[in-house]
Short mmCIF file of C-alpha atoms in Angstrom, two decimals:
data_model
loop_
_atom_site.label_atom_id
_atom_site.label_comp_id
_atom_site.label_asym_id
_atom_site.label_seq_id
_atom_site.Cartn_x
_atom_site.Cartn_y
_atom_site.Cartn_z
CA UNK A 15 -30.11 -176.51 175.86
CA UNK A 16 -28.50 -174.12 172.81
CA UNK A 17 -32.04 -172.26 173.34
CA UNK A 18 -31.42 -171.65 176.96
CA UNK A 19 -27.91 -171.16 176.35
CA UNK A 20 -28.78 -168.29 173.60
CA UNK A 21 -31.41 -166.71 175.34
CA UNK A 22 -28.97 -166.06 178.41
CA UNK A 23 -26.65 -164.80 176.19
CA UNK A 24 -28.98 -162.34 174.39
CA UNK A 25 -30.22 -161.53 178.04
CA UNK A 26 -26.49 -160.28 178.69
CA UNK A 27 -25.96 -158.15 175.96
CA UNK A 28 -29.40 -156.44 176.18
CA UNK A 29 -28.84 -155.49 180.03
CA UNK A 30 -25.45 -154.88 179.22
CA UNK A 31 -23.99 -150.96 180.74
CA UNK A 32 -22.53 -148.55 178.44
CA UNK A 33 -19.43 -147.51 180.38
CA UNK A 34 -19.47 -143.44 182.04
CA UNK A 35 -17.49 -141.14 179.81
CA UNK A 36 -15.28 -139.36 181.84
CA UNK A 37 -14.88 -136.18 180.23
CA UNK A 38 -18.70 -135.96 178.84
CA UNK A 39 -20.03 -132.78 180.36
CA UNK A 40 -23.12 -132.98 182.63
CA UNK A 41 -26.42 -131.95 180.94
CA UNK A 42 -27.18 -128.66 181.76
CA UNK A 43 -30.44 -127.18 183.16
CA UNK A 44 -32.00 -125.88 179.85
CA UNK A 45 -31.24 -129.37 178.33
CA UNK A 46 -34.07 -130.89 180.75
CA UNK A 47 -37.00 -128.68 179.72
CA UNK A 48 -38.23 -126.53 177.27
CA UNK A 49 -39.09 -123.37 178.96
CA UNK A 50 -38.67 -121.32 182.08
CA UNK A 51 -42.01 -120.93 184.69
CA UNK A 52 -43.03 -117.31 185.41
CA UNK A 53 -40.66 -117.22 188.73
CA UNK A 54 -37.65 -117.99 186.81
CA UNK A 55 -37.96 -115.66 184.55
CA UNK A 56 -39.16 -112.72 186.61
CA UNK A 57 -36.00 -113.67 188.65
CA UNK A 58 -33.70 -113.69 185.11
CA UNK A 59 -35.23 -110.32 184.74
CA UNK A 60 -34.62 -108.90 187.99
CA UNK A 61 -31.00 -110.34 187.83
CA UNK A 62 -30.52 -108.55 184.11
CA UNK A 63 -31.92 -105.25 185.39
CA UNK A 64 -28.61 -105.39 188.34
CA UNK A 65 -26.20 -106.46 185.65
CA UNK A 66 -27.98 -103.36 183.71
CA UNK A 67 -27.05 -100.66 186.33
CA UNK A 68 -23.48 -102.00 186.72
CA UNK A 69 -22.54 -101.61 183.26
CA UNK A 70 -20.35 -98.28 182.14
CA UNK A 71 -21.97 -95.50 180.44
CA UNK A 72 -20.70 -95.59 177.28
CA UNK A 73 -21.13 -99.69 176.79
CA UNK A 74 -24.95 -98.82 177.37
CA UNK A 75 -24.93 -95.72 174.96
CA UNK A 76 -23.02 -97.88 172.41
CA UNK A 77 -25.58 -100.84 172.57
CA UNK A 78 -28.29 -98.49 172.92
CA UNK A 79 -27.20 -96.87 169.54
CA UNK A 80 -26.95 -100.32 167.77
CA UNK A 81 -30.52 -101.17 169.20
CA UNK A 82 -32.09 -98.14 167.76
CA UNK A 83 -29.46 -99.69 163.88
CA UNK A 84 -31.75 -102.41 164.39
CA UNK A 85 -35.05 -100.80 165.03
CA UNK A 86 -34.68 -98.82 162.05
CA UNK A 87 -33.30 -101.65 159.61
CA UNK A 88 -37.19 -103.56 160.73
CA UNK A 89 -38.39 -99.99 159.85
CA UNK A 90 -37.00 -99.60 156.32
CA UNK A 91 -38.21 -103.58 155.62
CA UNK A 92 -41.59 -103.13 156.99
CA UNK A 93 -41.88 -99.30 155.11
CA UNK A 94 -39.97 -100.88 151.68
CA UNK A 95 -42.99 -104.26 152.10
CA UNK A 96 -46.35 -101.78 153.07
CA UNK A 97 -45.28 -99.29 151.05
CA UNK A 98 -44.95 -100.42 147.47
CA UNK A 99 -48.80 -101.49 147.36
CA UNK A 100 -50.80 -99.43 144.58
CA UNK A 101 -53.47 -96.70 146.42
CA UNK A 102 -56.35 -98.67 144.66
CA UNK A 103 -55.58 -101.60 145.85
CA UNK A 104 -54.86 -100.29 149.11
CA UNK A 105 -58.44 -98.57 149.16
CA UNK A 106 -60.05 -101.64 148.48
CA UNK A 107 -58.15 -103.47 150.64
CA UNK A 108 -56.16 -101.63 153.73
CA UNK A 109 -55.60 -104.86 155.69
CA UNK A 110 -52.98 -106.10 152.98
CA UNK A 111 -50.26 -103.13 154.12
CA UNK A 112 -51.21 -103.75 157.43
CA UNK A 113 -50.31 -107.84 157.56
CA UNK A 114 -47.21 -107.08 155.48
CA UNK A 115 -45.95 -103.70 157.31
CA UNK A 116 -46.45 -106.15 160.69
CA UNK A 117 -44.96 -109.57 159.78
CA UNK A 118 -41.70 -107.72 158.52
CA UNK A 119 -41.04 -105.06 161.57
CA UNK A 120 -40.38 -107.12 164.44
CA UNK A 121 -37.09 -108.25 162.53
CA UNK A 122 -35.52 -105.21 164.84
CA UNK A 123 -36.46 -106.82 167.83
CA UNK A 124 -35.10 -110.15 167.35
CA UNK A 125 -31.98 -108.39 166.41
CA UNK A 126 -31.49 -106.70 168.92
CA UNK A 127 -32.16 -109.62 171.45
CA UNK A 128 -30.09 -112.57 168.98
CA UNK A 129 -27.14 -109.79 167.86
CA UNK A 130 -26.70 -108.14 171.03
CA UNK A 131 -28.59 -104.40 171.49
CA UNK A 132 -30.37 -102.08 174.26
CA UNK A 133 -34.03 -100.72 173.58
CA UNK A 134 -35.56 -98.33 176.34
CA UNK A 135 -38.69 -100.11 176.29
CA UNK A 136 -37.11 -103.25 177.07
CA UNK A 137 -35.08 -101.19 179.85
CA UNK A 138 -38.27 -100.02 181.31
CA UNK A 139 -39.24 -103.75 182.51
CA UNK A 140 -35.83 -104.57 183.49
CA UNK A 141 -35.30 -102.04 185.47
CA UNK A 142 -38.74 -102.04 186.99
CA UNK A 143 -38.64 -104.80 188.39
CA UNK A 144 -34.76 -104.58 189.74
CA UNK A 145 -36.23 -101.16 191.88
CA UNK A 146 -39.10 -103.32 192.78
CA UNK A 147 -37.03 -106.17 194.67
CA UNK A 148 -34.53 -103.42 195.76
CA UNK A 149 -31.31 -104.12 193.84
CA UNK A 150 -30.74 -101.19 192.09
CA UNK A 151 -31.28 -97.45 193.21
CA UNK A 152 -33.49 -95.11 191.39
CA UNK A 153 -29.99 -93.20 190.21
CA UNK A 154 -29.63 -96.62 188.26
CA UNK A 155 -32.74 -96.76 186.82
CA UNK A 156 -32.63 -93.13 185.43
CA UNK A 157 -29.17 -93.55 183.89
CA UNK A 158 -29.93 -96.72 182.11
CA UNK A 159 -33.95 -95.22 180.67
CA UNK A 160 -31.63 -91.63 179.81
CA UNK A 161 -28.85 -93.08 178.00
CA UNK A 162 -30.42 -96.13 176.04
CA UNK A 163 -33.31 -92.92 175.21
CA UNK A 164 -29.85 -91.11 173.82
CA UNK A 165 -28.51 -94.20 171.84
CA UNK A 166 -31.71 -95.57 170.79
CA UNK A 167 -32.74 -91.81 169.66
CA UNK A 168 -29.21 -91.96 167.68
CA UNK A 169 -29.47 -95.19 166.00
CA UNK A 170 -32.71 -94.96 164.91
CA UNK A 171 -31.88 -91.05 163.46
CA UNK A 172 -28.63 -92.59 161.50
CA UNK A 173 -31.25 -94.90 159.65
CA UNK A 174 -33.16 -92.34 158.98
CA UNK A 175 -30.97 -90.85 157.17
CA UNK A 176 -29.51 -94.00 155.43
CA UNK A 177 -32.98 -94.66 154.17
CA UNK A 178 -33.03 -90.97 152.48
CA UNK A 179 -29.49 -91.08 151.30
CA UNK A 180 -30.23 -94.68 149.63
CA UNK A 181 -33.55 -92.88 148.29
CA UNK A 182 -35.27 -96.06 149.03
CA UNK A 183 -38.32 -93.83 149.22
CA UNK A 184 -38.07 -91.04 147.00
CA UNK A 185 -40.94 -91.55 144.52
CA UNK A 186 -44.25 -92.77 144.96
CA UNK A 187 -46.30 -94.53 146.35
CA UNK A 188 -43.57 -94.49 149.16
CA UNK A 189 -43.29 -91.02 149.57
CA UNK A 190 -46.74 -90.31 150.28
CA UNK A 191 -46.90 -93.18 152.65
CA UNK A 192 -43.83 -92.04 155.04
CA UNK A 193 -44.84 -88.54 154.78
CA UNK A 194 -48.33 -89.35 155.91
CA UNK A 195 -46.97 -91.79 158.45
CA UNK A 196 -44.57 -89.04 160.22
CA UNK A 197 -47.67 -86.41 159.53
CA UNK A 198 -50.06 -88.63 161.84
CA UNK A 199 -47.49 -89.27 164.21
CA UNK A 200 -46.74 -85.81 164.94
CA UNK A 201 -50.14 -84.29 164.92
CA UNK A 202 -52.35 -87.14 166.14
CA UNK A 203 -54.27 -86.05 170.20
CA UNK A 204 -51.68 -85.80 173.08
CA UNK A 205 -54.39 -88.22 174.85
CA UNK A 206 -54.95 -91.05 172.26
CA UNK A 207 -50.68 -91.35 171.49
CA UNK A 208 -50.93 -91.58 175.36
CA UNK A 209 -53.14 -94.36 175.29
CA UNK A 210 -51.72 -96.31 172.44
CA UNK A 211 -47.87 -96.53 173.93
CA UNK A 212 -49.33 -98.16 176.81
CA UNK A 213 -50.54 -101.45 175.11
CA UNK A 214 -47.97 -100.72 172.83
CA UNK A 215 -44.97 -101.27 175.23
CA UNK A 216 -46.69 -104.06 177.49
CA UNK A 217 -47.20 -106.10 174.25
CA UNK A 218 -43.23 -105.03 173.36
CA UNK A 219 -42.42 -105.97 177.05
CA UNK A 220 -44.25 -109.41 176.82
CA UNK A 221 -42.53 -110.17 173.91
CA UNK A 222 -39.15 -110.08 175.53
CA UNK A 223 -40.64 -112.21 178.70
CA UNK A 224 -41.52 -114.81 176.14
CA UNK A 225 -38.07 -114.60 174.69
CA UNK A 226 -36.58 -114.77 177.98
CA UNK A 227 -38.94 -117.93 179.02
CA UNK A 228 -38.34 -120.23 175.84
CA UNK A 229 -34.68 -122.40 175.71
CA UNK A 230 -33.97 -122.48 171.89
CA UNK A 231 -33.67 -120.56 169.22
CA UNK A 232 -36.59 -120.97 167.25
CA UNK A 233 -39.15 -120.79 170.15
CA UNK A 234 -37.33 -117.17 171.10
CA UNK A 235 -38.42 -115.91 167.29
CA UNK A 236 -41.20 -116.88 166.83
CA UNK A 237 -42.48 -116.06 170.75
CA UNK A 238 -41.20 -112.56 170.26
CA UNK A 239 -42.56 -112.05 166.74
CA UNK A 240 -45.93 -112.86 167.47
CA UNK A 241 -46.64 -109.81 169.96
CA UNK A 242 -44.57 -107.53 167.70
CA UNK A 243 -46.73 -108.18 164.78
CA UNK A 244 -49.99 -107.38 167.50
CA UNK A 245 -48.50 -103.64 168.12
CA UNK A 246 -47.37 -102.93 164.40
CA UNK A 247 -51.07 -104.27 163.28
CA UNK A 248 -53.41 -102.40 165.49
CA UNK A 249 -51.38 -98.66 164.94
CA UNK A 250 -49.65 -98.95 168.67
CA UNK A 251 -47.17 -96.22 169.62
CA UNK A 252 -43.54 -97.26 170.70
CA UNK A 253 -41.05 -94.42 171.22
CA UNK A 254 -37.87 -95.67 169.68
CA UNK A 255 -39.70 -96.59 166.52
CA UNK A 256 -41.05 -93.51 166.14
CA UNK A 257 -37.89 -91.99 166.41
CA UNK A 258 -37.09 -93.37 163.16
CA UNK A 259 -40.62 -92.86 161.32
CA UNK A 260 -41.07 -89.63 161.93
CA UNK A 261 -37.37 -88.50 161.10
CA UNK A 262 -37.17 -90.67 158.10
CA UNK A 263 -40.28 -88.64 156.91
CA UNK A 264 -38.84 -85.28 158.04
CA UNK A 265 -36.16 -86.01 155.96
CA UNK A 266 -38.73 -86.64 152.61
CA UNK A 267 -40.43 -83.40 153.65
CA UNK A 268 -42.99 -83.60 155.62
CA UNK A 269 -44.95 -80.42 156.69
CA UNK A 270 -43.06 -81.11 160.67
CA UNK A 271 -40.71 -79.88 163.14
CA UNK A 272 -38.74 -81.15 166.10
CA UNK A 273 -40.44 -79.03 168.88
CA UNK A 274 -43.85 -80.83 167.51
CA UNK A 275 -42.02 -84.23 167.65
CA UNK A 276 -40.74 -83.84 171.38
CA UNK A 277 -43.82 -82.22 173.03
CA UNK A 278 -46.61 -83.58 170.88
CA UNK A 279 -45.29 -87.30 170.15
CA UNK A 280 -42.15 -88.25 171.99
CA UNK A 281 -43.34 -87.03 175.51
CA UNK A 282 -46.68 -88.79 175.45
CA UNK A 283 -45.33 -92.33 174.07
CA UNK A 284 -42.52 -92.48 176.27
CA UNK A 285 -44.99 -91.85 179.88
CA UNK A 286 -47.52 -94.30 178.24
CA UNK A 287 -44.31 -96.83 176.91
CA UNK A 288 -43.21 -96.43 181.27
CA UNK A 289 -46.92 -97.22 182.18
CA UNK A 290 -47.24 -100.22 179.65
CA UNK A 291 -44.13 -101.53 180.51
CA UNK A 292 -42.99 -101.00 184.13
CA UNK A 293 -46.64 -101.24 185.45
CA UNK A 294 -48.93 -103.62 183.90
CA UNK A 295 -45.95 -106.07 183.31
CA UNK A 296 -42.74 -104.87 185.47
CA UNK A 297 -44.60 -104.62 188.77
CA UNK A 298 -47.54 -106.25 188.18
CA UNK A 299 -45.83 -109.26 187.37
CA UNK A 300 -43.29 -108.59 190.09
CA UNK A 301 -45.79 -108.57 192.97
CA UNK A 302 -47.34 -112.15 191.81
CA UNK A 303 -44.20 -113.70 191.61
CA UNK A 304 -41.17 -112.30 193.39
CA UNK A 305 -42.76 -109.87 196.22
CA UNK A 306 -44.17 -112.82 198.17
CA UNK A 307 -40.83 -114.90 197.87
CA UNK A 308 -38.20 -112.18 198.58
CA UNK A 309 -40.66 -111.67 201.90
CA UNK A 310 -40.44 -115.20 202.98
CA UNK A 311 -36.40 -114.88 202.17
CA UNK A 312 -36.09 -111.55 204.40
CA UNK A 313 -37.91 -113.44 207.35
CA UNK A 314 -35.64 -116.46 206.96
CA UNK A 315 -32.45 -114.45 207.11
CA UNK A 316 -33.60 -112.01 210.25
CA UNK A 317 -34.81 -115.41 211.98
CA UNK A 318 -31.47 -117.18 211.63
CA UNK A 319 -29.41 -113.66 212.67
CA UNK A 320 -31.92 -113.53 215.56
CA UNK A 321 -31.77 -117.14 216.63
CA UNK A 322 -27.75 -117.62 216.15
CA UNK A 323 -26.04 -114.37 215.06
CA UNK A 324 -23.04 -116.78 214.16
CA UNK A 325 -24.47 -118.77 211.59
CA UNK A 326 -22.12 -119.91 208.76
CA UNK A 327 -23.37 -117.98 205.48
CA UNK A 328 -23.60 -121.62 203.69
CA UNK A 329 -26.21 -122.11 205.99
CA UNK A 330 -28.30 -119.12 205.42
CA UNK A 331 -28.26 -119.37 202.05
CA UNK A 332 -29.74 -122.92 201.42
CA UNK A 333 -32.49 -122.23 203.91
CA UNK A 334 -33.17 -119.13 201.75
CA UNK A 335 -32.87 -121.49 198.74
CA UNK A 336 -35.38 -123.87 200.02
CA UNK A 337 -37.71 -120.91 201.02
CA UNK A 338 -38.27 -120.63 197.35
CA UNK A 339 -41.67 -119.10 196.12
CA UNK A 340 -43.99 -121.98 195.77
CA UNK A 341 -47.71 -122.40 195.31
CA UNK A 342 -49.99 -124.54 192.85
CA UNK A 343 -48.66 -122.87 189.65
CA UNK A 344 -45.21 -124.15 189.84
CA UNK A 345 -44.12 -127.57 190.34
CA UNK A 346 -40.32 -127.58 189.83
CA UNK A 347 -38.66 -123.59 190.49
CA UNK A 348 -35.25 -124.61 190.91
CA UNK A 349 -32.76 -126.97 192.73
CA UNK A 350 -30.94 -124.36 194.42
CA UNK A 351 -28.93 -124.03 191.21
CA UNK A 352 -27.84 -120.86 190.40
CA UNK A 353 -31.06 -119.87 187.11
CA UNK A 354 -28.36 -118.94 183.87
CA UNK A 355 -28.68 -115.56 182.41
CA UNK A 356 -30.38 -114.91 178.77
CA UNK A 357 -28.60 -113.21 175.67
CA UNK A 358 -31.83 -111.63 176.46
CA UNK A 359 -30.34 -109.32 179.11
CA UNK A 360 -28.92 -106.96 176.66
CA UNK A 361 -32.64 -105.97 175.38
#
């Protein structure tokens, strides 16, 4: 009997209800999974690039100048890291600058994403993809690529200049190294700077999509370091950071000038950074996607006007909800919930 009597008792307390907080907030999306599906975050991008073309001028210019701060800070780290490497052992061994130059730059990049920045490479994608699905005009599109060019180009110049005023790189082996570093820039084939900004700003412009995809912290770094330290590596070309090496060696005297830096190295990396970055991801990415679902949206709203021109807009808008892109790759888009922007929008 005290055995039955005990095991009922334990049976209570074990299925036994914790009583409903009141004021405990709901759990949000993020909370339930660990990253977004390609959908979602072509639609977070799409979404960033209309918030893009509403902001004023001069909050873009100002961001835009602190993104090309933060560019040139990964610069100086990544120049102070490869560059203090004895020439013999760099003869012997030329991979060692290499791995150290690359792990250290793409510190700019998570700044800029984590702090709060513009980049025009970034901008290129963004706004790609907003023209794409129709949400922005081409007016937009120009202003936000011209003035986060005109801050990035300022920020990155202001470093330059802090690196020559803190002589960080005054003496060799450091000299040589950002001397020869502008000198290759500069005077390297109009062609072959072509073709290495377009890699260059599709793996930039991945990185950010992988930023924009993962839900914490840590998983943003690391996702967007990875690609970062791919471009610095191999020798890509990406326009803002040039804007930095090349004046930060202009400024140790190197044999250049600026109408050699705009025809012969700015205008080729920023054509191949558009191509890398608004083709091959922007729109490629845009027509596997969004194209298909913004379709089957269209043909849902002209078949409800058509069918009963006074439809209640509530209406509408969950059948467009429900007409959601889906096919075998996704298996949970959304629950009509409204997908929450990224920090990420600011790149």
């Amino acid at each position: 009997y005290q055995r039955r009597v005990r095991g009922s008792l334990k049976m209570k307390r074990t299925t036994r209800r914790k009583p409903i907080r009141a004021d405990k907030p709901p759990r949000k999306d993020f909370h339930k999974k660990f990253y977004k599906n390609p959908f979602e975050i072509l639609e977070a991008i799409q979404e960033a690039g209309v918030k893009k073309s509403g902001v004023v001028w001069y909050r873009i210019l100002l961001l835009s100048f602190m993104g090309g701060i933060f560019v040139g800070l990964g610069g100086i780290f990544a120049l102070v890291l490869g560059g203090g490497i004895d020439p013999a052992i760099i003869a012997k061994n030329p991979a060692i600058r290499k791995i150290l130059f690359s792990l250290s730059f793409p510190i700019g990049l998570v700044l800029i994403v984590l702090v709060g920045g513009e980049l025009f490479t970034g901008n290129v994608m963004y706004m790609i993809v907003s023209i794409l699905s129709r949400k922005i005009t081409f007016v937009d599109l120009l202003k936000s690529w011209f003035l986060s060019l005109i801050g990035n180009y300022a920020g990155a110049v202001l470093m330059a200049g802090v690196a020559r005023g803190a002589e960080f790189f005054i003496h060799d082996p450091f000299l040589t190294y950002v001397k020869d570093i502008a000198h290759v820039k500069v005077y390297s084939n109009w062609g072959i700077l072509l073709l290495k900004a377009i890699p260059c700003n599709a793996l930039v412009c991945s990185a950010i999509y992988i930023g924009i995809s993962a839900e914490d912290i840590v998983s943003k770094i690391v996702g967007m370091w990875l690609p970062i330290v791919a471009f610095a590596a191999t020798g890509f070309e990406h326009s803002v950071a040039n804007m930095f090496f090349i004046h930060n060696g202009l400024f140790h005297g190197a044999a250049i000038n600026y109408g050699s830096w705009l025809w012969r190295n700015l205008l080729p990396v920023v054509i191949g950074n558009i191509i890398g970055g608004g083709f091959f991801i922007g729109a490629i990415y845009w027509f596997l996607y969004l194209a298909e679902a913004q379709f089957k949206r269209q043909t849902i709203v002209d078949d409800t006007n058509n069918n009963d021109p006074t439809a209640e807009n509530a209406k509408t808008e969950q059948k467009i909800v429900d007409a959601k892109f889906k096919d075998h790759h996704h298996d949970e888009l959304s629950d009509g919930k409204h997908i929450e922007l990224h920090p990420l929008e600011h790149v």
